[in-house]
Amino acid sequence: GQQLNQSPQSMFIQEGEDVSMNCTSSSIFNTWLWYKQDPGEGPVLLIALYKAGELTSNGRLTAQFGITRKDSFLNISASIPSDVGIYFCAGQNSGGSNYKLTFGKGTLLTVNP
Amino acid sequence: NAGVTQTPKFQVLKTGQSMTLQCAQDMNHEYMSWYRQDPGMGLRLIHYSVGAGITDQGEVPNGYNVSRSTTEDFPLRLLSAAPSQTSVYFCASSYSTSGHNEQFFGPGTRLTVL
């Protein structure tokens, strides 16, 4: 099956710093999604990417769909304490009746005030 | 809209017991799925459904059954619980728009099997 490698596994940063994390795949996807999970909650969709090379922002978050379609990156600028949580990438070959997501193992982000 | 709801939020079972985890969505989404989340493993797909009356296996289906009699509901059944099924279970639903399917997750059920 498809494998997603997400890195880093965890990050400890100071408030105000920028953060970068990425996902790489052994095969191509036509959709990349980035989710955030707060403690005790379900994942919440942050950004969806649908086109190779696409760069999309959501507030302080920016994500890119790699040109090879095998990777994606998420950047968080000027981190704040509420950015704490687990960030997951997910790849999908959407279209028709294919809805299945393949998830990375997550990046645990800790922000020190 | 309530979105995706899951019950119960917490559950403790003894080995061999059976139970059903409930999932419902009020967004008229055609696609629903169940994932389990274990430390260091991310989210793994158990079963999914692309519409009422249609279900299929995901990555880790053994020990779980599902059915989809209505668009709104997608229960997950554990017929004989095992300690290896201790996990957090998430239900998700999705719609299709312009060929894109963005999944929305419920709050999760935390299951412990003793």
PDB file of C-alpha atoms in Angstrom, chain B residues 8-59:
ATOM      1  CA  PRO B   8     -20.023   6.917  23.523  1.00  0.00           C
ATOM      2  CA  LYS B   9     -17.052   9.201  24.203  1.00  0.00           C
ATOM      3  CA  PHE B  10     -15.398   6.661  26.521  1.00  0.00           C
ATOM      4  CA  GLN B  11     -15.906   2.900  26.915  1.00  0.00           C
ATOM      5  CA  VAL B  12     -14.254   0.123  28.892  1.00  0.00           C
ATOM      6  CA  LEU B  13     -14.848  -3.484  27.841  1.00  0.00           C
ATOM      7  CA  LYS B  14     -13.704  -6.862  29.031  1.00  0.00           C
ATOM      8  CA  THR B  15     -12.090  -9.261  26.586  1.00  0.00           C
ATOM      9  CA  GLY B  16     -14.760 -11.114  24.629  1.00  0.00           C
ATOM     10  CA  GLN B  17     -17.507  -8.550  25.106  1.00  0.00           C
ATOM     11  CA  SER B  18     -19.267  -7.035  22.121  1.00  0.00           C
ATOM     12  CA  MET B  19     -20.335  -3.476  21.517  1.00  0.00           C
ATOM     13  CA  THR B  20     -21.302  -0.986  18.840  1.00  0.00           C
ATOM     14  CA  LEU B  21     -19.715   2.416  18.364  1.00  0.00           C
ATOM     15  CA  GLN B  22     -22.225   4.853  16.944  1.00  0.00           C
ATOM     16  CA  CYS B  23     -21.552   7.471  14.277  1.00  0.00           C
ATOM     17  CA  ALA B  24     -24.016   9.870  12.708  1.00  0.00           C
ATOM     18  CA  GLN B  25     -23.770  12.862  10.394  1.00  0.00           C
ATOM     19  CA  ASP B  26     -26.397  15.395   9.400  1.00  0.00           C
ATOM     20  CA  MET B  27     -24.643  16.866   6.371  1.00  0.00           C
ATOM     21  CA  ASN B  28     -26.048  14.385   3.808  1.00  0.00           C
ATOM     22  CA  HIS B  29     -22.530  13.171   3.067  1.00  0.00           C
ATOM     23  CA  GLU B  30     -22.309  10.107   0.883  1.00  0.00           C
ATOM     24  CA  TYR B  31     -18.979   8.840   2.165  1.00  0.00           C
ATOM     25  CA  MET B  32     -18.344   7.696   5.749  1.00  0.00           C
ATOM     26  CA  SER B  33     -15.392   5.932   7.279  1.00  0.00           C
ATOM     27  CA  TRP B  34     -13.938   4.589  10.511  1.00  0.00           C
ATOM     28  CA  TYR B  35     -10.319   5.042  11.610  1.00  0.00           C
ATOM     29  CA  ARG B  36      -8.400   3.933  14.629  1.00  0.00           C
ATOM     30  CA  GLN B  37      -5.596   5.998  16.114  1.00  0.00           C
ATOM     31  CA  ASP B  38      -2.779   4.406  18.068  1.00  0.00           C
ATOM     32  CA  PRO B  39       0.327   6.150  19.471  1.00  0.00           C
ATOM     33  CA  GLY B  40       2.975   6.569  16.782  1.00  0.00           C
ATOM     34  CA  MET B  41       0.753   4.967  14.133  1.00  0.00           C
ATOM     35  CA  GLY B  42      -1.295   7.888  12.866  1.00  0.00           C
ATOM     36  CA  LEU B  43      -4.819   7.136  11.650  1.00  0.00           C
ATOM     37  CA  ARG B  44      -5.528   3.816   9.984  1.00  0.00           C
ATOM     38  CA  LEU B  45      -8.656   3.096   7.950  1.00  0.00           C
ATOM     39  CA  ILE B  46     -10.842   0.255   9.279  1.00  0.00           C
ATOM     40  CA  HIS B  47     -13.934   0.265   7.023  1.00  0.00           C
ATOM     41  CA  TYR B  48     -15.621   2.750   4.761  1.00  0.00           C
ATOM     42  CA  SER B  49     -18.864   3.270   2.886  1.00  0.00           C
ATOM     43  CA  VAL B  50     -19.524   5.200  -0.317  1.00  0.00           C
ATOM     44  CA  GLY B  51     -23.278   5.214   0.208  1.00  0.00           C
ATOM     45  CA  ALA B  52     -26.192   3.484   1.902  1.00  0.00           C
ATOM     46  CA  GLY B  53     -25.978  -0.272   1.449  1.00  0.00           C
ATOM     47  CA  ILE B  54     -22.329  -0.193   0.307  1.00  0.00           C
ATOM     48  CA  THR B  55     -19.368  -0.922   2.574  1.00  0.00           C
ATOM     49  CA  ASP B  56     -15.783  -2.027   2.033  1.00  0.00           C
ATOM     50  CA  GLN B  57     -12.681  -2.903   4.016  1.00  0.00           C
ATOM     51  CA  GLY B  58      -9.864  -0.534   4.761  1.00  0.00           C
ATOM     52  CA  GLU B  59      -6.353  -1.171   5.960  1.00  0.00           C
TER      53      GLU B  59
END
